[in-house]
Coordinates of C-alpha atoms and ligand atoms in Angstrom, one line a residue:
M1 CA -8.6 13.3 -10.8
A2 CA -9.3 16.5 -12.7
A3 CA -9.2 18.4 -9.4
L4 CA -5.8 17.1 -8.7
L5 CA -4.4 18.3 -11.9
K6 CA -6.1 21.5 -12.2
P7 CA -3.8 24.5 -11.8
A8 CA -4.9 27.0 -9.2
V9 CA -4.7 29.7 -11.8
S10 CA -4.5 29.4 -15.6
L11 CA -1.1 29.6 -17.1
A12 CA 0.8 29.6 -20.3
S13 CA 2.0 26.0 -21.0
S14 CA 5.6 27.0 -20.4
Q15 CA 4.9 28.0 -16.8
F16 CA 3.8 24.6 -15.4
M17 CA 5.0 22.7 -12.3
G18 CA 5.7 23.7 -8.8
Q19 CA 6.3 27.4 -9.2
V20 CA 4.9 29.9 -6.8
L21 CA 3.1 32.6 -8.6
K22 CA 2.6 36.2 -7.7
P23 CA -0.9 37.6 -8.3
A24 CA -0.7 39.7 -11.5
A25 CA -0.3 43.4 -11.0
A26 CA -0.6 43.1 -7.2
S27 CA 1.6 45.5 -5.4
S28 CA 4.3 42.9 -4.8
S29 CA 5.9 44.8 -2.0
L30 CA 2.7 44.4 0.0
A31 CA 1.9 40.8 -1.0
T32 CA 1.6 38.4 2.0
P33 CA 2.4 34.7 1.6
Q34 CA -1.3 33.9 1.6
Q35 CA -1.8 35.9 -1.6
Y36 CA 0.6 33.6 -3.5
A37 CA -1.0 30.7 -5.3
S38 CA 1.1 27.6 -5.6
L39 CA 0.4 25.2 -8.5
S40 CA -1.0 21.8 -8.1
V41 CA 1.3 18.9 -9.0
R42 CA 1.2 17.7 -12.6
A43 CA 1.8 14.0 -13.2
G44 CA 1.4 14.1 -17.0
P45 CA -0.9 12.1 -19.2
Y46 CA -0.8 8.9 -17.0
A47 CA -2.2 10.6 -13.9
D48 CA -5.6 8.7 -13.8
E49 CA -3.9 5.4 -14.6
L50 CA -1.3 5.8 -11.9
V51 CA -3.9 6.3 -9.3
K52 CA -5.8 3.3 -10.5
T53 CA -2.8 1.1 -10.6
A54 CA -1.6 2.2 -7.1
N55 CA -5.0 1.5 -5.6
A56 CA -5.3 -1.9 -7.4
V57 CA -1.9 -2.9 -5.9
A58 CA -3.0 -1.5 -2.5
S59 CA -6.2 -3.6 -2.5
K60 CA -7.7 -5.2 0.5
G61 CA -6.2 -8.5 1.7
R62 CA -3.4 -8.4 -1.0
G63 CA 0.2 -7.4 -1.2
I64 CA 3.3 -7.7 -3.4
L65 CA 5.5 -10.7 -4.2
A66 CA 9.1 -9.2 -4.6
M67 CA 10.8 -11.6 -7.0
D68 CA 13.2 -9.1 -8.5
E69 CA 16.5 -10.5 -7.3
S70 CA 19.3 -9.5 -9.6
N71 CA 21.0 -12.3 -11.4
A72 CA 23.8 -12.3 -8.9
T73 CA 21.5 -12.5 -5.9
C74 CA 19.3 -15.0 -7.6
G75 CA 22.5 -17.0 -8.1
K76 CA 23.0 -17.0 -4.3
R77 CA 19.5 -18.3 -3.8
L78 CA 20.0 -21.1 -6.3
A79 CA 23.4 -22.0 -4.8
S80 CA 21.6 -22.5 -1.4
I81 CA 19.7 -25.4 -2.9
G82 CA 22.6 -26.7 -5.0
L83 CA 21.7 -25.3 -8.4
E84 CA 23.8 -23.5 -10.9
N85 CA 23.1 -19.8 -11.7
T86 CA 22.0 -20.4 -15.3
E87 CA 19.3 -18.6 -17.2
A88 CA 17.4 -21.9 -17.5
N89 CA 17.4 -22.4 -13.7
R90 CA 16.3 -18.8 -13.1
Q91 CA 13.5 -19.2 -15.6
A92 CA 12.4 -22.5 -14.0
Y93 CA 12.2 -20.9 -10.6
R94 CA 10.4 -17.8 -11.7
E95 CA 7.9 -20.0 -13.8
L96 CA 7.1 -21.9 -10.6
L97 CA 6.3 -18.6 -8.9
V98 CA 4.2 -16.8 -11.6
T99 CA 2.1 -19.9 -12.5
T100 CA 1.0 -20.7 -8.9
P101 CA -2.7 -21.3 -9.2
G102 CA -4.8 -18.9 -7.1
L103 CA -1.9 -16.6 -6.4
G104 CA -3.9 -13.5 -7.4
D105 CA -6.3 -14.0 -4.4
Y106 CA -3.5 -12.8 -2.1
I107 CA -1.0 -11.1 -4.4
S108 CA -1.8 -7.9 -6.3
G109 CA 1.6 -7.1 -7.8
A110 CA 4.9 -8.9 -8.6
I111 CA 8.2 -7.1 -8.9
L112 CA 10.4 -8.6 -11.6
F113 CA 14.0 -8.3 -12.6
E114 CA 14.5 -7.1 -16.2
E115 CA 15.4 -10.6 -17.5
T116 CA 12.2 -12.0 -16.0
L117 CA 10.0 -9.2 -17.6
Y118 CA 11.0 -10.6 -21.0
Q119 CA 10.8 -14.3 -20.2
S120 CA 8.1 -16.8 -20.9
T121 CA 7.0 -20.2 -19.6
L122 CA 8.5 -23.3 -21.3
A123 CA 5.1 -23.6 -23.1
G124 CA 5.7 -20.1 -24.5
K125 CA 3.3 -17.9 -22.5
K126 CA 4.8 -14.6 -21.4
F127 CA 5.3 -14.3 -17.6
V128 CA 3.7 -10.9 -17.9
D129 CA 0.5 -12.5 -19.3
C130 CA 0.5 -15.2 -16.6
L131 CA 0.5 -12.4 -14.0
K132 CA -2.1 -10.2 -15.7
E133 CA -4.5 -13.2 -16.1
A134 CA -4.2 -13.8 -12.4
G135 CA -5.1 -10.1 -11.7
I136 CA -1.5 -9.4 -10.6
A137 CA 0.2 -6.2 -11.8
P138 CA 3.6 -6.7 -13.2
G139 CA 6.3 -4.4 -11.7
I140 CA 10.0 -3.9 -12.6
K141 CA 13.1 -3.2 -10.6
V142 CA 14.6 -0.2 -12.4
D143 CA 17.6 0.8 -10.2
K144 CA 21.1 -0.3 -11.2
G145 CA 22.3 -1.1 -7.7
L146 CA 24.4 0.4 -5.0
V147 CA 27.9 1.8 -5.2
P148 CA 30.1 3.6 -2.7
L149 CA 29.2 7.2 -2.0
A150 CA 32.3 9.3 -2.3
G151 CA 32.9 11.6 0.6
S152 CA 30.7 9.6 3.0
N153 CA 31.4 7.3 6.0
D154 CA 31.6 4.1 3.9
E155 CA 28.0 4.6 2.8
S156 CA 26.4 3.9 -0.6
W157 CA 24.2 5.5 -3.2
C158 CA 21.9 4.0 -5.8
Q159 CA 22.6 4.3 -9.6
G160 CA 20.2 4.2 -12.5
L161 CA 18.9 7.6 -13.4
D162 CA 20.8 7.8 -16.7
G163 CA 18.5 6.6 -19.5
L164 CA 15.8 5.8 -17.0
A165 CA 13.0 7.6 -18.9
A166 CA 13.7 5.6 -22.1
R167 CA 13.9 2.3 -20.1
S168 CA 10.7 3.1 -18.2
A169 CA 8.8 3.7 -21.5
E170 CA 10.1 0.4 -22.8
Y171 CA 9.1 -1.5 -19.6
Y172 CA 5.6 0.1 -19.9
K173 CA 5.3 -1.2 -23.4
Q174 CA 6.4 -4.7 -22.2
G175 CA 3.5 -4.6 -19.7
A176 CA 5.0 -3.3 -16.5
R177 CA 2.8 -0.9 -14.6
F178 CA 4.8 -0.1 -11.5
A179 CA 8.5 0.2 -10.7
K180 CA 10.9 -0.2 -7.8
W181 CA 14.0 1.7 -6.8
R182 CA 15.8 0.4 -3.6
T183 CA 18.4 2.5 -2.0
V184 CA 19.8 1.9 1.5
V185 CA 20.6 3.8 4.6
S186 CA 23.0 2.3 7.2
I187 CA 22.6 3.2 10.9
P188 CA 26.0 1.9 12.1
N189 CA 27.7 4.0 9.4
G190 CA 25.9 7.2 10.3
P191 CA 23.8 7.8 8.5
S192 CA 25.5 11.0 7.3
R193 CA 23.4 13.9 6.2
L194 CA 25.0 13.5 2.7
A195 CA 23.8 9.9 2.4
V196 CA 20.2 10.7 3.6
V197 CA 19.9 13.7 1.1
E198 CA 21.4 11.6 -1.7
A199 CA 19.1 8.7 -1.1
A200 CA 16.0 11.0 -1.0
W201 CA 17.0 12.9 -4.1
G202 CA 17.6 9.8 -6.1
L203 CA 14.3 8.3 -5.1
A204 CA 12.5 11.5 -5.9
R205 CA 14.0 11.9 -9.4
Y206 CA 13.2 8.2 -10.1
A207 CA 9.6 8.7 -8.9
A208 CA 9.0 11.7 -11.1
I209 CA 10.5 9.9 -14.1
S210 CA 8.4 6.8 -13.4
Q211 CA 5.2 8.7 -13.2
E212 CA 5.9 10.6 -16.5
N213 CA 6.2 7.1 -18.1
G214 CA 3.1 5.5 -16.6
L215 CA 4.8 3.5 -13.9
V216 CA 3.7 3.8 -10.3
P217 CA 7.0 4.3 -8.3
I218 CA 7.6 2.2 -5.2
V219 CA 9.7 4.4 -3.0
E220 CA 12.1 2.2 -1.0
P221 CA 14.8 3.8 1.2
E222 CA 15.7 0.6 3.1
I223 CA 17.0 1.3 6.6
L224 CA 19.2 -1.8 7.0
L225 CA 18.7 -4.1 10.0
D226 CA 22.5 -4.2 10.6
G227 CA 23.7 -2.8 13.9
E228 CA 23.5 -3.0 17.7
H229 CA 21.2 0.1 18.0
N230 CA 17.9 0.0 19.9
I231 CA 14.5 0.7 18.5
D232 CA 14.5 4.3 19.5
R233 CA 17.5 5.0 17.4
T234 CA 15.8 3.3 14.4
L235 CA 12.8 5.5 15.0
A236 CA 14.9 8.6 14.9
V237 CA 16.7 7.6 11.8
A238 CA 13.5 6.5 10.0
E239 CA 11.9 9.9 10.8
E240 CA 14.8 11.8 9.4
V241 CA 14.9 9.7 6.2
W242 CA 11.2 9.9 5.5
S243 CA 11.0 13.6 6.1
E244 CA 13.8 14.1 3.6
V245 CA 12.2 11.7 1.1
F246 CA 8.8 13.5 1.2
Y247 CA 10.5 16.9 1.1
Q248 CA 12.3 15.8 -2.1
L249 CA 9.2 14.1 -3.6
A250 CA 7.3 17.3 -3.2
N251 CA 10.1 19.4 -4.7
N252 CA 10.1 17.0 -7.7
N253 CA 6.3 17.4 -8.2
V254 CA 5.6 13.8 -7.6
M255 CA 1.9 13.0 -7.3
F256 CA 1.4 11.3 -3.9
E257 CA -1.8 9.6 -4.9
G258 CA 0.2 7.6 -7.5
I259 CA 3.1 6.3 -5.5
L260 CA 3.6 3.3 -3.1
L261 CA 6.1 3.1 -0.2
K262 CA 8.3 0.3 0.7
P263 CA 9.7 1.1 4.2
S264 CA 11.6 -1.1 6.6
M265 CA 9.7 -1.8 9.8
V266 CA 11.0 0.1 12.8
T267 CA 12.8 -2.6 14.8
P268 CA 15.9 -2.8 17.0
G269 CA 19.1 -3.5 15.0
A270 CA 19.8 -7.2 14.3
E271 CA 22.6 -7.3 16.9
C272 CA 20.7 -5.4 19.6
K273 CA 20.2 -7.5 22.8
E274 CA 16.9 -5.8 23.7
R275 CA 14.3 -7.7 21.5
V276 CA 10.7 -6.4 21.2
T277 CA 7.3 -7.9 20.6
P278 CA 5.3 -7.4 17.3
E279 CA 3.1 -5.0 19.2
V280 CA 6.0 -2.7 20.0
V281 CA 7.3 -3.0 16.4
A282 CA 3.8 -2.0 15.2
E283 CA 3.5 0.9 17.7
Y284 CA 6.9 2.4 16.7
T285 CA 6.4 1.8 13.0
L286 CA 2.9 3.3 12.9
K287 CA 4.0 6.2 15.0
M288 CA 6.8 7.0 12.5
L289 CA 4.5 6.6 9.5
K290 CA 1.7 8.8 11.0
R291 CA 4.3 11.5 11.7
R292 CA 5.8 11.4 8.2
V293 CA 3.5 10.0 5.5
P294 CA 0.5 12.0 4.1
P295 CA -2.8 10.1 3.9
A296 CA -2.8 10.9 0.1
V297 CA -0.4 7.9 -0.3
P298 CA -2.5 4.8 -1.1
G299 CA -0.2 2.0 0.2
I300 CA 2.6 1.1 2.6
M301 CA 4.1 -2.2 1.4
F302 CA 6.8 -3.3 3.9
L303 CA 10.0 -5.1 3.0
S304 CA 11.0 -8.1 5.2
G305 CA 14.6 -7.2 5.5
G306 CA 15.9 -10.5 6.9
Q307 CA 13.1 -11.2 9.4
S308 CA 11.8 -14.7 9.5
E309 CA 8.7 -15.5 7.5
V310 CA 6.6 -15.8 10.6
E311 CA 8.1 -12.7 12.3
A312 CA 7.4 -10.5 9.2
T313 CA 3.8 -11.8 9.1
L314 CA 3.2 -11.3 12.9
N315 CA 4.6 -7.7 12.7
L316 CA 2.3 -6.9 9.8
N317 CA -0.7 -8.4 11.6
A318 CA 0.0 -6.3 14.6
M319 CA 0.0 -3.2 12.4
N320 CA -3.5 -4.0 11.2
Q321 CA -5.3 -4.3 14.5
S322 CA -7.0 -1.0 14.0
P323 CA -7.7 1.2 10.9
N324 CA -4.8 3.0 9.3
P325 CA -4.9 6.1 6.9
W326 CA -3.3 3.9 4.2
H327 CA -3.4 0.3 3.1
V328 CA -0.7 -1.4 5.2
S329 CA 0.6 -4.5 3.6
F330 CA 3.7 -6.5 2.4
S331 CA 6.2 -6.5 -0.5
Y332 CA 8.3 -9.4 0.7
A333 CA 11.0 -11.3 -1.1
R334 CA 12.8 -13.5 1.5
A335 CA 9.7 -13.7 3.8
L336 CA 7.6 -15.1 1.0
Q337 CA 10.2 -17.2 -0.9
N338 CA 12.3 -19.0 1.7
T339 CA 10.2 -22.1 2.3
V340 CA 9.2 -22.2 -1.4
L341 CA 12.8 -22.4 -2.6
K342 CA 13.7 -25.1 0.0
T343 CA 10.6 -27.1 -0.9
W344 CA 11.4 -27.0 -4.6
G345 CA 15.1 -27.7 -4.4
G346 CA 15.3 -27.7 -8.2
N347 CA 13.2 -30.9 -8.4
P348 CA 10.5 -30.8 -11.1
E349 CA 8.4 -33.2 -9.1
K350 CA 8.3 -30.7 -6.2
V351 CA 6.9 -27.8 -8.2
K352 CA 3.3 -28.4 -7.0
A353 CA 4.5 -28.7 -3.3
A354 CA 6.5 -25.5 -3.7
Q355 CA 3.6 -23.6 -5.1
T356 CA 1.5 -24.8 -2.2
A357 CA 4.2 -23.4 0.1
L358 CA 4.0 -20.1 -1.7
L359 CA 0.2 -20.0 -1.4
I360 CA 0.4 -20.7 2.4
R361 CA 2.8 -17.7 2.9
A362 CA 0.8 -15.5 0.6
K363 CA -2.4 -16.4 2.4
A364 CA -0.8 -15.8 5.8
N365 CA 0.3 -12.3 4.8
S366 CA -3.1 -11.6 3.3
L367 CA -4.7 -12.5 6.7
A368 CA -2.1 -10.3 8.3
Q369 CA -3.1 -7.4 6.0
L370 CA -6.6 -7.9 7.4
G371 CA -5.4 -8.2 10.9
K372 CA -6.6 -11.8 11.2
Y373 CA -3.4 -13.9 11.2
S374 CA -2.4 -16.4 13.9
A375 CA 1.0 -18.2 13.9
E376 CA -0.5 -21.4 15.1
G377 CA 0.7 -24.4 13.1
E378 CA 3.5 -22.6 11.3
S379 CA 6.5 -24.7 10.4
E380 CA 9.9 -24.5 12.1
E381 CA 11.4 -23.5 8.8
A382 CA 9.1 -20.5 8.6
K383 CA 10.3 -19.3 12.0
K384 CA 14.0 -19.2 11.0
G385 CA 15.5 -15.7 10.7
M386 CA 17.2 -14.8 7.4
F387 CA 19.3 -11.8 8.4
V388 CA 22.5 -11.6 6.5
A389 CA 24.9 -8.8 7.4
N390 CA 25.6 -6.4 4.5
Y391 CA 23.0 -8.1 2.4
T392 CA 23.0 -7.0 -1.2
Y393 CA 20.0 -7.2 -3.5
Ligands
LIG401 P1 13.1 -8.6 1.4 O1 11.6 -8.7 1.7 O2 13.8 -9.9 1.2 O3 13.8 -7.6 2.3 O4 13.2 -7.9 0.0 C1 12.5 -6.8 -0.3 C2 13.1 -6.1 -1.5 O5 13.5 -5.0 -1.4 C3 12.9 -6.7 -2.8 O6 12.1 -5.9 -3.6

C-alpha cells in the first residue's frame, strides 16, 4: 500500500491531493507535459483497511446479500405476503436472513438499511455481530433516495451528501465496513447529459467521503431496465455513464483499489421484443466493463434489477466462463430474496425452510461466480421475473 499512497514528489502538507506540480525552478515556458509530476491518490488513514475490506468482499465464490430495502420498500415486500409494515415484522424478517446457518460460505457482505444496522435478534445479539461471526462484512445504505432533477427530462438525482461524513463515521463505529449509494439513470427519459453528470458527481463525492471514513464505497449507477430499447442502446448508455463515473471518481481522488462497483447487466430494455441469451448478456456486459473499468478495481458486484432469480444467476454464470480482470459477482436483493420471502410467509414455523431457500440461492450464485452453475432442478418460482416498472428502492 505504501507505494499507492506515496506522493511522486515530497510536498508540504497543505499541498496534497490531485494537483499537477511544476518541477521547481524549471523554465516553465519550456516545460512539456511529461515534465509535470501528478500526485498519487490519497485515501487517508484507512487506505490499507479499505483495500483489505474490498478484497474480502470480492472473495472467490462469494457475493453480497442486498437486504437494505428502505422501510417503505420493505413494507411492499411484507405486504406481498400479507404482513403489516411494523418494526417487529421487519426485524423478524431480517433476523431470519442474518441468522441463516452457513450463509458465510457464499455471502461475503450484507447491505443493511440504517434501522437494521442498529437492530438485534430477539435473543439480544446484534445483527452486526451475527454477520461478523459468519465472516460477512456488514454494509450500510447511505443515500437518502431519489428526487426529481430540476431542469431534466423527468429524471432524478440522489440525495444524501449533507452530513454524510458524520453519518459514515457513526456507521463505522457501529460496525459497518462498506457503504452503498444507488442512483439511477433512465434510458427512455434520455438520459440527459445533465442527469449523467449529476449521477456521476454524486457517486464520486459519496465515494471520497466514504473512504475518508473507513467505508468501502459501492458505486451503483443503476441503469434501469425500463424501456423498449435494444441491447446496443443499453451498451451505449452504459459506456457513457461509466466513463463519466470514472472521470469523476478520479477527479475526486478516490482510490480505485478500495471501491466496489454495482452495475446493471447490459441487457435489452424490459419491454424490448428482441430477447437475448445469457451468453449475449455476458458478451455485451464484459465488453462494456473491459472498455470502462480499470483492473485496479477489485470487484464487480451486479444488481439483479428485476430479473428472475434463475436469469440473474445464469447471466452471472455466463460472465464467469473465462478469467476476468476483476472478481465478477453478485449483490442481489430481489434475486436472492424472492423465494425466501414467499417460503417464510410470516410463519415462525417456516423460518428454517426459508433459510434453506436462502442458502439454495446463495449457493447457486456462488457457483455462478465460479462459472459452475447449472439451472437444472430450479423451481418454477425461481424462474419468475420480478420486473416492476418505475421500481423504487
Ligand atoms: P436488486 O438486486 O433487487 O436490483 O437490488 C439491488 C440493489 O440495488 C439493492 O442494493
